[in-house]
Amino acid sequence: MTRTMTDPRTPHSAWTRLTEPTLVRRSVVSVVLAFVLVWAVLLGYIFITYKHTITNDPGLQKYGDALLVSLQDLTDPAHAAAAIASTETWTYIRRRQSGIFPGKTLHALSDAAGNPVFASPELKTLNLPPRQPQAVGVITEASAQGSVYRIYTGHNARWALQVFEPKRTDAAFLAYNGRFILPYLLLAMPFVLVPVWLSVRNGLKPLQQLASRIARRNTDDLQPVGFNARHRELKPLEQSLDTLLARMRQKVERERAFVQDAAHEIRTPLAVITAQAHVMARSQIEEERTQAQAHMEQAIARTSHLAQQLLDLAALDEAQRPAPRDLDVAQWLRAALAQAVPQAMARQIELSLDAPDTLPTRLDLPALESIVHNLIDNAVRYTTAGGNVAVGLRQDGALLHLVVQDDGPGIPFTERSRVFERFYRGLGHAANGSGLGLAIVRQAALRMGGQVQIGEGLSGQGVGFFVGIPLPHSA
């Protein structure tokens, strides 16, 4: 079976590279969209100005008034008709030359008695309404054959004049002015796009250098980036990367130390098991074989306990947490304490519980089990024979308090700051332990959002552990 390698220069790869989103392309597209917005705003401004001009300063009104003034000295109707005809022809030529205004301006002239003097031939087919007396001096509008005409009506002592001007539609006005503005924007666009493209490309160079520096690093290199960013925008990124690498470095160091300590702790009972198994296989004395079997069973139990605690600690270190469960903490604690009764009775230790009859709430049960079982096991294990272990439970507002105290030998103040470290075992204790119990308690309390503190034990002796766990609002 052969494997085909993809050449990075193939058309498919080139197309992928071309269509891949980039910050430079995004900036250029943003500028293009800004130009489109400017074009739309300018076109809207011109359109609003046009509407305002037509309403408040109509050119048709000025044109009609000026034409009446030019006719007032003419007394011969033929001369007046010729003047109107000449003006109409000139106006039509100018409108065509400009290419802006549609159609032809039409005129109708009559004398003071109302006798027609001149009328554009097109007026017969348009069938536009006649002049209304009340419309004199006012620009009106009328529709004819699908077109809208703006109509001027005016008169003087000799003549009455009507001017019919085809009105440009809003769509025609916007189309013409849109085409008029566009070349100017297209001319200006390269002078804006090129500097933007160059500035963005130049601005991204430090970021690309940072990415290249990180890409060249070894996979095991968790030292600070060492980029020494000069730009204010890159400093938070560099600081965040250095902080992340420092956290990862600490985590790797903790895990490496944890593995080494775990290997060291497991090595001791395994060596005992190996030695005792050798004694059992070689010794001919029944008493030695029996003693070796007992020592081997103790080593196996210790190894099993250590393995379980390692699993518990690994489960508490996981980011994914189980869903809280509804339970009666007081009843559950009574059942948990009952499991420690045989071990306490074997050492003549009195267990006591101070808790309400019922205390329903919602909690992370596996984490709570880790806290209770390890604290009670430690108290029973390290308290001297004939001693006392007291467990207390109460709710104070939104906080659940759990207390485990004993009157044993206690923990010196010089060691109390280290008892929650993994694999740390204090000096002067006859009982064997893995040094993980209190580390599990602290990790479980942290996972539940609480904390554990060490304090005084019973009657001024021993030691006490005080756990505070926040309760959900629904509790």
CSV table of C-alpha atoms in Angstrom, one decimal, residues 10 27 36 150 190 245 374 386 426:
chain,number,residue,atom,x,y,z
A,10,THR,CA,-0.6,21.9,-5.6
A,27,SER,CA,-8.5,44.7,7.4
A,36,VAL,CA,-19.1,51.4,0.3
A,150,ARG,CA,-44.1,69.4,-12.8
A,190,PRO,CA,-5.8,52.3,-3.8
A,245,LEU,CA,4.3,28.1,30.9
A,374,ASN,CA,-9.4,9.9,55.8
A,386,GLY,CA,-8.1,4.3,75.2
A,426,GLY,CA,5.5,13.5,60.8
